[in-house]
Coordinates of C-alpha atoms in Angstrom, one line a residue:
X1 CA 105.5 81.2 145.1
X2 CA 104.3 79.3 142.0
X3 CA 104.7 75.6 141.4
X4 CA 105.6 75.0 137.9
X5 CA 105.8 71.5 136.7
X6 CA 109.0 70.2 135.0
X7 CA 109.0 70.7 131.1
X8 CA 106.8 68.2 129.4
X9 CA 107.5 68.8 125.9
X10 CA 105.5 72.0 124.9
X11 CA 105.8 72.7 121.2
X12 CA 103.6 74.1 118.5
X13 CA 101.0 71.9 117.0
X14 CA 102.9 71.6 113.6
X15 CA 105.9 70.4 115.6
X16 CA 103.8 68.0 117.9
X17 CA 102.5 66.2 114.6
X18 CA 106.1 65.7 113.3
X19 CA 107.3 64.4 116.8
X20 CA 104.5 62.1 117.1
X21 CA 105.4 60.6 113.6
X22 CA 109.0 60.3 115.0
X23 CA 107.9 58.7 118.0
X24 CA 106.0 56.1 116.3
X25 CA 108.7 55.1 114.4
X26 CA 111.3 55.2 117.3
X27 CA 108.8 52.9 119.2
X28 CA 108.4 50.7 116.4
X29 CA 111.4 48.3 116.8
X30 CA 112.3 48.6 113.2
X31 CA 115.4 49.9 114.0
X32 CA 116.8 46.3 115.1
X33 CA 117.0 45.8 111.3
X34 CA 119.3 48.6 110.7
X35 CA 122.9 49.2 111.3
X36 CA 123.8 52.6 112.6
X37 CA 125.7 53.4 109.1
X38 CA 122.2 53.5 107.6
X39 CA 122.3 53.4 103.7
X40 CA 119.5 53.7 101.0
X41 CA 119.2 50.0 100.5
X42 CA 118.4 49.1 104.0
X43 CA 116.1 52.1 104.1
X44 CA 114.3 50.6 101.2
X45 CA 114.2 47.3 102.8
X46 CA 112.8 48.9 105.8
X47 CA 110.1 50.5 104.0
X48 CA 109.2 47.2 102.2
X49 CA 109.0 45.5 105.7
X50 CA 106.9 48.3 106.8
X51 CA 104.4 48.0 104.0
X52 CA 104.2 44.0 104.3
X53 CA 104.6 43.4 108.1
X54 CA 104.0 46.4 110.2
X55 CA 105.9 44.8 112.9
X56 CA 105.2 47.7 115.4
X57 CA 105.1 47.2 119.2
X58 CA 103.5 50.5 119.7
X59 CA 103.7 50.4 123.6
X60 CA 104.1 54.1 123.7
X61 CA 107.6 53.8 125.1
X62 CA 111.0 54.5 123.8
X63 CA 113.5 52.5 125.6
X64 CA 117.2 52.8 125.7
X65 CA 117.9 50.4 122.9
X66 CA 115.3 52.2 120.6
X67 CA 116.8 55.4 121.5
X68 CA 120.4 54.9 120.7
X69 CA 119.5 53.7 117.2
X70 CA 116.9 56.5 116.5
X71 CA 119.0 59.2 118.1
X72 CA 122.2 58.1 116.1
X73 CA 120.6 59.9 113.0
X74 CA 121.2 63.3 114.8
X75 CA 125.0 62.9 114.5
X76 CA 125.5 64.3 117.9
X77 CA 128.4 62.9 120.2
X78 CA 127.7 60.3 122.7
X79 CA 128.5 62.7 125.4
X80 CA 125.7 65.1 124.0
X81 CA 123.3 62.3 123.5
X82 CA 124.1 61.3 127.3
X83 CA 123.1 64.6 128.5
X84 CA 120.0 64.7 126.3
X85 CA 118.8 61.4 127.9
X86 CA 119.6 62.3 131.4
X87 CA 117.5 65.5 131.2
X88 CA 114.6 64.1 129.1
X89 CA 114.4 60.8 131.4
X90 CA 114.4 63.0 134.6
X91 CA 112.3 60.5 136.3
X92 CA 114.6 57.9 135.6
X93 CA 111.9 55.7 134.3
X94 CA 114.2 53.9 131.8
X95 CA 112.2 54.9 128.8
X96 CA 110.8 58.2 127.1
X97 CA 107.0 58.8 126.9
X98 CA 105.8 61.0 123.9
X99 CA 106.2 64.3 126.2
X100 CA 109.8 63.1 127.2
X101 CA 110.6 62.3 123.5
X102 CA 109.6 65.7 122.6
X103 CA 111.9 67.2 125.3
X104 CA 114.6 65.1 124.0
X105 CA 114.0 66.2 120.3
X106 CA 114.1 69.8 121.3
X107 CA 117.5 69.2 123.4
X108 CA 119.0 67.6 120.3
X109 CA 118.0 70.5 118.0
X110 CA 119.4 73.1 120.6
X111 CA 122.7 70.8 120.6
X112 CA 122.9 70.9 116.8
X113 CA 122.6 74.6 116.9
X114 CA 125.6 74.9 119.3
X115 CA 124.0 75.5 122.5
X116 CA 125.0 73.9 125.9
X117 CA 122.8 71.2 126.9
X118 CA 121.5 71.9 130.5
X119 CA 118.2 71.3 132.4
X120 CA 117.5 75.1 132.2
X121 CA 118.0 75.4 128.7
X122 CA 114.2 74.6 128.0
X123 CA 113.0 77.5 130.2
X124 CA 113.1 79.7 127.0
X125 CA 110.3 79.8 124.6
X126 CA 110.1 76.1 123.7
X127 CA 107.6 76.6 120.9
X128 CA 110.1 78.4 118.9
X129 CA 112.9 75.6 119.0
X130 CA 113.3 74.2 115.3
X131 CA 112.7 70.7 114.6
X132 CA 116.2 69.0 114.6
X133 CA 118.0 67.4 111.6
X134 CA 117.7 63.5 111.8
X135 CA 119.6 62.2 108.8
X136 CA 117.7 59.6 106.6
X137 CA 114.2 60.1 108.5
X138 CA 112.1 61.7 105.8
X139 CA 111.7 58.5 103.7
X140 CA 110.5 56.5 106.9
X141 CA 108.0 59.3 108.0
X142 CA 106.4 59.5 104.4
X143 CA 106.0 56.0 104.0
X144 CA 104.6 55.6 107.4
X145 CA 101.9 58.0 106.8
X146 CA 100.8 56.3 103.6
X147 CA 101.1 52.8 105.1
X148 CA 99.0 53.6 108.4
X149 CA 96.1 55.0 106.3
X150 CA 95.6 51.6 104.4
X151 CA 96.6 49.2 107.1
X152 CA 93.5 47.2 108.4
X153 CA 91.3 50.0 107.3
X154 CA 91.7 51.6 110.7
X155 CA 92.7 55.3 110.3
X156 CA 94.6 57.3 113.1
X157 CA 92.7 59.4 115.5
X158 CA 93.5 63.1 115.6
X159 CA 96.7 62.4 113.7
X160 CA 98.2 59.9 116.2
X161 CA 98.2 56.3 116.4
X162 CA 95.6 54.5 118.6
X163 CA 97.0 54.3 122.4
X164 CA 98.4 51.0 123.6
X165 CA 98.1 49.4 126.4
X166 CA 101.3 48.0 128.1
X167 CA 101.5 44.2 128.4
X168 CA 102.5 44.8 132.1
X169 CA 98.7 46.1 132.7
X170 CA 97.5 42.5 132.3
X171 CA 100.0 40.8 134.6
X172 CA 98.0 41.5 137.7
X173 CA 94.6 40.1 136.3
X174 CA 96.1 37.3 134.4
X175 CA 95.0 33.8 135.6
X176 CA 98.1 32.2 133.8
X177 CA 100.9 31.0 135.9
X178 CA 103.4 31.3 133.2
X179 CA 106.3 33.4 134.0
X180 CA 106.4 36.9 132.3
X181 CA 108.7 37.3 129.5
X182 CA 111.8 39.6 130.1
X183 CA 110.9 41.1 126.5
X184 CA 107.7 42.3 128.2
X185 CA 109.6 44.6 130.5
X186 CA 110.3 48.0 129.0
X187 CA 111.0 50.1 132.1
X188 CA 112.1 50.0 135.7
X189 CA 108.4 49.8 137.0
X190 CA 107.8 47.2 134.7
X191 CA 110.6 45.0 136.1
X192 CA 109.4 45.7 139.6
X193 CA 106.2 44.6 138.7
X194 CA 107.5 41.5 137.2
X195 CA 109.7 40.6 140.4
X196 CA 106.7 41.3 142.7
X197 CA 104.4 39.0 140.5
X198 CA 107.0 36.3 140.3
X199 CA 109.1 36.3 143.4
X200 CA 107.6 38.5 146.3
X201 CA 103.9 38.0 146.0
X202 CA 104.1 34.0 146.4
X203 CA 105.9 34.7 149.9
X204 CA 103.4 37.2 150.9
X205 CA 100.4 35.0 149.9
X206 CA 101.9 32.1 151.8
X207 CA 102.3 34.0 155.3
X208 CA 99.3 36.4 155.0
X209 CA 101.4 39.4 154.7
X210 CA 98.3 41.4 153.7
X211 CA 96.6 40.9 156.8
X212 CA 99.4 41.6 159.2
X213 CA 101.4 44.3 157.3
X214 CA 100.0 45.7 154.3
X215 CA 97.6 44.9 151.4
X216 CA 99.0 43.0 148.2
X217 CA 100.1 45.4 145.6
X218 CA 98.2 46.1 142.3
X219 CA 98.9 47.5 138.8
X220 CA 97.8 50.8 140.0
X221 CA 100.0 51.0 143.1
X222 CA 103.1 50.8 140.7
X223 CA 101.8 53.3 138.1
X224 CA 100.4 55.8 140.5
X225 CA 101.7 59.4 140.4
X226 CA 103.8 60.6 143.3
X227 CA 101.7 61.6 146.4
X228 CA 102.0 64.4 149.0
X229 CA 100.2 64.1 152.2
X230 CA 99.4 67.2 154.5
X231 CA 99.1 66.6 158.2
X232 CA 98.1 69.3 161.1
X233 CA 95.7 70.6 163.5
X234 CA 92.7 72.3 162.2
X235 CA 93.0 75.8 160.9
X236 CA 96.7 75.3 160.3
X237 CA 96.3 76.0 156.6
X238 CA 96.4 72.6 154.7
X239 CA 93.7 73.2 152.3
X240 CA 94.9 76.9 151.7
X241 CA 98.5 75.6 151.0
X242 CA 97.1 73.2 148.3
X243 CA 95.1 75.9 146.8
X244 CA 98.4 78.2 146.8
X245 CA 100.2 75.7 144.9
X246 CA 97.3 75.3 142.3
X247 CA 96.4 79.0 142.2
X248 CA 93.0 78.2 142.1
X249 CA 90.2 76.4 143.9
X250 CA 89.5 72.5 143.6
X251 CA 86.2 70.7 144.0
X252 CA 85.1 70.2 147.8
X253 CA 87.7 72.6 149.1
X254 CA 86.4 74.4 152.3
X255 CA 88.4 76.9 154.3
X256 CA 87.4 78.6 157.5
X257 CA 88.9 79.1 161.1
X258 CA 86.8 76.1 162.5
X259 CA 87.5 72.6 161.5
X260 CA 86.3 72.7 157.9
X261 CA 87.9 69.6 156.3
X262 CA 86.2 66.6 158.1
X263 CA 87.2 64.1 155.4
X264 CA 90.4 62.7 153.7
X265 CA 90.4 64.4 150.2
X266 CA 92.6 63.3 147.4
X267 CA 93.4 65.9 145.0
X268 CA 94.1 64.6 141.7
X269 CA 94.5 65.1 137.8
X270 CA 91.0 64.4 136.0
X271 CA 89.5 65.4 132.6
X272 CA 87.2 67.8 134.4
X273 CA 86.2 69.3 137.7
X274 CA 84.2 66.7 139.9
X275 CA 84.0 65.0 143.4
X276 CA 84.0 61.3 143.7
X277 CA 82.8 59.5 146.7
X278 CA 84.9 57.3 148.7
X279 CA 83.0 54.0 148.1
X280 CA 83.5 54.8 144.1
X281 CA 87.0 55.6 144.1
X282 CA 88.1 52.6 146.3
X283 CA 86.8 50.0 143.9
X284 CA 88.4 51.7 140.7
X285 CA 91.1 49.4 139.5
X286 CA 93.0 52.1 137.9
X287 CA 93.5 54.0 141.1
X288 CA 95.8 52.9 143.9
X289 CA 93.1 53.2 146.8
X290 CA 91.6 49.8 146.9
X291 CA 93.5 49.1 150.0
X292 CA 91.3 51.6 151.9
X293 CA 88.3 49.1 151.8
X294 CA 89.8 47.4 154.8
X295 CA 89.0 50.4 156.9
X296 CA 85.3 49.9 156.3
X297 CA 82.2 52.0 155.1
X298 CA 82.6 54.3 158.0
X299 CA 85.8 55.6 156.6
X300 CA 84.9 55.6 153.1
X301 CA 82.0 57.8 153.6
X302 CA 84.8 60.3 154.9
X303 CA 86.9 59.9 152.0
X304 CA 86.5 61.6 148.6
X305 CA 88.5 62.3 145.6
X306 CA 88.7 65.6 144.0
X307 CA 89.6 65.7 140.2
X308 CA 90.4 68.7 138.1
X309 CA 92.8 69.3 134.9
X310 CA 95.7 71.1 136.1
X311 CA 99.6 70.7 134.9
X312 CA 100.8 70.2 138.5
X313 CA 98.3 67.6 139.1
X314 CA 99.6 65.8 136.0
X315 CA 102.8 65.2 138.1
X316 CA 101.7 65.0 141.8
X317 CA 98.7 64.0 143.7
X318 CA 97.8 65.7 147.0
X319 CA 96.1 64.2 150.1
X320 CA 94.2 66.7 152.4
X321 CA 93.4 65.4 155.8
X322 CA 91.0 66.2 158.7
X323 CA 92.6 68.6 161.2
X324 CA 93.8 66.8 164.3
X325 CA 92.0 67.9 167.4
X326 CA 93.0 67.7 171.0
X327 CA 91.9 65.6 173.9
X328 CA 91.2 61.6 174.3
X329 CA 87.5 62.4 173.4
X330 CA 88.2 63.3 170.0
X331 CA 89.9 59.8 169.3
X332 CA 86.9 57.7 170.6
X333 CA 84.5 59.8 168.7
X334 CA 86.0 58.8 165.3
X335 CA 83.9 55.9 163.7
X336 CA 87.2 54.6 162.0
X337 CA 90.9 54.0 162.6
X338 CA 92.2 57.3 161.9
X339 CA 95.9 56.4 162.9
X340 CA 95.7 53.4 160.6
X341 CA 94.4 55.4 157.7
X342 CA 97.3 58.0 158.3
X343 CA 99.9 55.1 158.6
X344 CA 98.3 53.5 155.1
X345 CA 98.8 56.8 153.3
X346 CA 102.3 57.6 154.9
X347 CA 103.4 54.2 153.2
X348 CA 102.1 55.2 149.9
X349 CA 103.3 59.0 149.9
X350 CA 106.4 60.3 148.8
X351 CA 106.4 63.5 151.1
X352 CA 104.6 64.1 154.3
X353 CA 104.1 67.8 155.5
X354 CA 103.5 68.5 159.2
X355 CA 101.8 71.9 159.2
X356 CA 102.0 74.3 162.5
X357 CA 101.1 77.7 162.8
X358 CA 102.5 80.1 165.5
X359 CA 99.4 79.8 167.8
X360 CA 99.0 76.2 167.6
X361 CA 102.2 74.7 168.8
X362 CA 101.0 72.2 171.0
X363 CA 101.3 68.6 170.0
X364 CA 98.0 66.8 171.4
X365 CA 97.5 63.2 172.3
X366 CA 96.1 62.1 169.0
X367 CA 98.7 64.3 167.0
X368 CA 101.4 62.3 168.8
X369 CA 99.7 59.0 167.9
X370 CA 99.4 60.3 164.4
X371 CA 103.2 61.2 164.2
X372 CA 104.0 57.6 165.7
X373 CA 102.2 56.0 163.1
X374 CA 104.4 57.4 160.6
X375 CA 107.3 55.3 161.9
X376 CA 109.3 53.9 159.3
X377 CA 108.7 57.0 156.9
X378 CA 110.8 59.3 158.7
X379 CA 112.6 60.4 155.8
X380 CA 109.5 61.6 154.1
X381 CA 108.6 64.0 156.8
X382 CA 109.0 68.0 156.3
X383 CA 107.8 70.4 158.8
X384 CA 106.1 73.5 157.8
X385 CA 105.8 76.6 160.1
X386 CA 102.9 78.4 158.2
X387 CA 101.2 81.7 159.0
X388 CA 104.6 83.0 160.2
X389 CA 103.6 86.4 159.0
X390 CA 101.2 86.7 162.1
X391 CA 104.0 87.3 164.2
X392 CA 107.1 89.7 164.3
X393 CA 110.7 88.6 163.8
X394 CA 111.5 88.5 167.6
X395 CA 108.2 86.3 168.2
X396 CA 109.2 84.1 165.3
X397 CA 112.5 83.2 166.8
X398 CA 110.7 82.2 170.0
X399 CA 108.2 80.2 168.1
X400 CA 110.8 78.5 166.1
X401 CA 112.5 77.5 169.3
X402 CA 109.4 76.2 171.2
X403 CA 108.3 74.2 167.8
X404 CA 111.7 72.6 167.8
X405 CA 111.4 71.8 171.5
X406 CA 107.8 70.3 170.8
X407 CA 109.0 68.1 167.9
X408 CA 111.8 66.9 169.8
X409 CA 109.9 65.2 172.1
X410 CA 107.7 63.2 169.6
X411 CA 110.3 62.7 166.7
X412 CA 112.4 60.1 168.0
X413 CA 115.3 60.6 165.5
X414 CA 119.0 61.9 166.1
X415 CA 118.7 64.1 163.1
X416 CA 117.1 67.7 163.0
X417 CA 113.9 67.7 161.0
X418 CA 113.7 70.1 158.2
X419 CA 111.4 73.0 159.2
X420 CA 110.1 75.5 156.3
X421 CA 109.1 78.9 157.5
X422 CA 106.6 80.9 155.7
X423 CA 103.0 82.0 154.9
X424 CA 101.5 79.7 152.2
X425 CA 98.7 81.7 150.9
X426 CA 97.8 83.9 148.3
X427 CA 97.4 87.1 150.7
X428 CA 99.9 89.9 150.1
X429 CA 102.4 90.1 152.9
X430 CA 102.6 93.4 154.9
X431 CA 106.5 94.2 154.8
X432 CA 106.2 96.8 157.6
X433 CA 104.9 94.1 159.9
X434 CA 107.3 91.2 159.1
X435 CA 110.3 93.5 158.2
X436 CA 112.7 93.3 155.3
X437 CA 114.4 90.2 156.8
X438 CA 111.3 88.6 157.3
X439 CA 110.4 89.1 153.6
X440 CA 113.8 87.7 152.5
X441 CA 113.4 84.6 154.7
X442 CA 109.9 83.8 153.7
X443 CA 110.9 83.9 149.9
X444 CA 114.0 82.0 150.4
X445 CA 112.2 79.2 152.7
X446 CA 109.1 79.0 150.1
X447 CA 111.7 78.6 147.0
X448 CA 113.4 75.7 149.2
X449 CA 110.1 74.1 149.6
X450 CA 109.0 74.5 146.1
X451 CA 112.4 72.8 144.9
X452 CA 111.4 69.8 147.3
X453 CA 108.1 69.5 145.7
X454 CA 109.3 69.8 142.0
X455 CA 111.9 67.2 142.6
X456 CA 109.4 64.6 143.8
X457 CA 108.4 63.2 140.2
X458 CA 112.0 63.1 139.3
X459 CA 112.6 61.0 142.4
X460 CA 109.4 58.9 142.2
X461 CA 110.9 55.9 140.4
X462 CA 113.9 55.9 143.1
X463 CA 111.3 56.1 145.8
X464 CA 109.3 53.3 144.3
X465 CA 112.6 51.0 144.3
X466 CA 113.4 52.1 147.7
X467 CA 109.8 51.1 149.0
X468 CA 109.8 47.8 146.9
X469 CA 113.1 46.8 148.7
X470 CA 111.6 47.8 152.1
X471 CA 108.4 45.9 151.6
X472 CA 110.5 42.7 150.5
X473 CA 112.8 42.9 153.5
X474 CA 109.5 43.2 155.7
X475 CA 108.0 40.2 154.0
X476 CA 110.9 38.3 154.8
X477 CA 110.9 39.0 158.3
X478 CA 107.3 38.4 158.3
X479 CA 107.8 35.0 157.1
X480 CA 110.4 34.2 159.6
X481 CA 108.2 35.2 162.5
X482 CA 105.2 33.4 161.4
X483 CA 107.2 30.3 160.7
X484 CA 108.9 30.4 164.0
X485 CA 105.7 30.7 166.0
X486 CA 104.4 27.6 164.0
X487 CA 107.6 25.6 164.8
X488 CA 106.9 26.5 168.5
X489 CA 103.6 25.1 168.7
X490 CA 103.1 21.6 170.2
X491 CA 102.3 18.6 167.8
X492 CA 99.2 17.5 169.8
X493 CA 98.4 18.5 173.1
X494 CA 98.0 22.1 174.7
X495 CA 97.8 24.1 171.4
X496 CA 95.6 26.9 172.9
X497 CA 97.8 27.6 175.9
X498 CA 100.8 27.3 173.8
X499 CA 99.3 30.0 171.2
X500 CA 98.5 32.4 174.4
X501 CA 101.7 32.1 175.8
X502 CA 103.5 32.9 172.3
X503 CA 101.3 35.9 172.1
X504 CA 102.0 37.2 175.5
X505 CA 105.6 36.9 174.9
X506 CA 105.6 38.2 171.4
X507 CA 108.6 40.7 172.1
X508 CA 110.9 37.6 173.3
X509 CA 109.8 35.5 170.3
X510 CA 110.9 38.4 168.0
X511 CA 114.2 38.3 169.8
X512 CA 114.7 34.6 169.2
X513 CA 114.1 35.2 165.5
X514 CA 116.4 38.3 165.2
X515 CA 119.2 36.2 166.8
X516 CA 118.5 33.0 164.8
X517 CA 118.5 34.7 161.3
X518 CA 121.0 37.8 162.2
X519 CA 118.1 40.3 161.3
X520 CA 118.4 44.0 162.2
X521 CA 116.3 44.6 165.3
X522 CA 114.9 48.2 163.8
X523 CA 113.3 46.3 161.0
X524 CA 111.0 44.3 163.0
X525 CA 107.3 45.5 163.1
X526 CA 105.2 46.6 166.3
X527 CA 104.7 43.5 168.6
X528 CA 101.3 45.1 169.9
X529 CA 99.9 45.2 166.3
X530 CA 100.8 41.8 165.8
X531 CA 99.4 40.7 168.9
X532 CA 96.1 42.1 168.0
X533 CA 96.1 40.5 164.6
X534 CA 97.3 37.1 165.9
X535 CA 94.0 36.8 167.8
X536 CA 91.9 36.1 165.0
X537 CA 94.4 33.3 163.8
X538 CA 95.3 29.8 164.8
X539 CA 99.0 29.6 164.7
X540 CA 99.0 25.7 164.2
X541 CA 97.5 26.7 160.7
X542 CA 100.5 28.7 159.5
X543 CA 103.0 27.7 157.1
X544 CA 106.3 26.2 158.0
X545 CA 109.5 28.0 156.7
X546 CA 110.0 27.7 152.9
X547 CA 113.8 28.1 152.2
X548 CA 113.3 28.1 148.3
X549 CA 110.8 31.2 148.8
X550 CA 113.1 33.2 150.8
X551 CA 116.0 32.4 148.6
X552 CA 114.1 33.6 145.7
X553 CA 113.6 36.9 147.5
X554 CA 117.3 37.1 148.5
X555 CA 118.3 36.5 144.9
X556 CA 115.8 39.3 143.7
X557 CA 117.2 41.9 146.1
X558 CA 120.9 40.8 145.7
X559 CA 120.9 40.3 141.9
X560 CA 117.8 40.9 139.9
X561 CA 116.9 44.4 141.2
X562 CA 120.6 45.6 140.7
X563 CA 120.3 44.1 137.0
X564 CA 117.2 45.7 136.4
X565 CA 118.8 49.1 137.3
X566 CA 121.7 48.4 135.0
X567 CA 119.6 47.4 132.2
X568 CA 117.5 50.6 132.3
X569 CA 120.1 53.1 133.1
X570 CA 121.3 56.0 130.7
X571 CA 121.9 53.9 127.6
X572 CA 124.9 56.2 126.9
X573 CA 126.8 55.5 130.0

C-alpha cells in the first residue's frame, strides 16, 4: 500500500512558467473589464490599463468569478467546464491555487483534444499534456512580461510574482473594530473566518467559552492541513504505520517492542528534516497548536513536532501518541492531563485511528478513559486491527470477534464501527502463513483504508464547516447555561450557598435550560467538567443573556453560512 497524494499539478518546467503567467492574469481581476465576446479593441484597452494602473489583487487565488471569465477563452462547453472545476477544486475550497489551476489547465487541454474528463484522467503522464488553446490570451501574457519587469523597479523572483498574503491573515491580529468587507472573502474558509470574527467570537468572549469548552480560534486553526491521530496501546504499530505510509523514516521516530514513543509527535511538512520542541511549536502563530499551552510545561516537554519535505505531508499532518498502558498507576504517574490532551487533538483532527494488535485486545482503564474523551467525535473514529499476519485465518476470525465484543463495551454507539484488518508495515507477508484468502483480504482492507486517507484532504473543507457549526451550537448552549446560572443567583444575601447549590445540582440546571430553550439533550456538555471549572468562578460575575448575540449566531447558522456555501460552489452549476 502506498499513499500517493491527489494530483497537484505536476508538469514540465516550461509549462509551469506558462501556467504561472496565466495564473497571474486570471488572478488579476482585469477580466471584470472584459465581456466574454473579447475583441481586439478591448484587449488593447486592457493592455493600456495594465501598463498604467496594474490593478492586480494578486492574492494567489482564482475565484469562481475569475475562472468563468478566464476559462471562457478555452471555448469549452459549460458542462465540460463544470467538470473541470469540480476535479480541480476537489477540496471544495471555492478557489483555485496555482497547483489546482495547473490541474484545471491540463484538464482543459485534454477536453480540447476530445478526451472525457474524469478524476482518473490525470493519472497518465501529466508532464506530456500539451498547453491548452486559450483564444486571445497571448497578447495579455506578452504585455504582462514587459510591464512586470519595469513596474516599481521590482523584478519577479524565479520567474513568478512575489507571494501575496491574503487579507484574512490580518483579521485575527487587527485591533480595528471595523467589519471585514465582503470583498476580502475569496474562499469558504475566509468566509468562516469572517463569521467567527464578527458573530461567534463576541459570544464566546462574553461567556468565557475558552475556559469552559475550547480555546478561541486563531488564523492557523482555519488554515491548518487536515490531521490524522493514531491511538493505541504500546507496540501496536502506530509509529510503524506512519513510516509505512511515508515509505521512509521521519525525525524522532523510535520503534521497538517496549514503549518507545513517550511523547506526542506531530509529523508535518517542512522545508527540511528536523525536530522542534513543544514549547517552541506552541508559540508559533502560523501553527494550530497554541491551545496546548493550557496543559502546562509538563506536557509541552513531552510534545514535539517532526518536520520533513514529503508530498503526502503536504496534504495531511499525522499525530503520533504515547502508547496507552494498563493500570490505575499509569494515570497517576503522568504529569499532565493525558485524556485532556487527547480530547483537544480529537476536536482538531479529521480522522482518529484506534490501533490494536491480535495479542493486545484488552482495553485498559486508561484506554477506556481515552476512548470516552473522544465523545462527540464518533464519526471520525476508525479501528485498525494491525499485525494480523501474526495469526492464521481461523485465529483471525476469533480475534476479530473478541475485538468487536471489547469495543461494544466502550463505544456507546448503535452503529457498528469500521474495522480495517491488515499488517501495516514494510515487511513482506508470508503467504504460506496467512494463506491466499488472508493475502487477498489484507490487500482489499489496506486499499479501503488508503482511500479513506486520500479522501481526507478532499473532505477537509466540509469537515471545517461541520466543526464550525458544532462549535457555534456549543457556544450558544454554553451562553444559555452561564446566563441561566447567573439568573438563579440571589441579588444580595446568600450568594456563596446559592453558588454551591447550583454547582451540586448542575445536572438539574442543565435540564431546566434544555426545557426552557428546547435544546437537544445530546448537545449538552459534561456536567462534571463544568462543575470542576465552575469552582474557580463567581457565578454572580457572569453576564446575563444577551438576545442580540444569540440572534446573530442564529442568523449566521440559518442564513449566512448557507449563503457562503452558495457563493463558493461550482461556478458552472
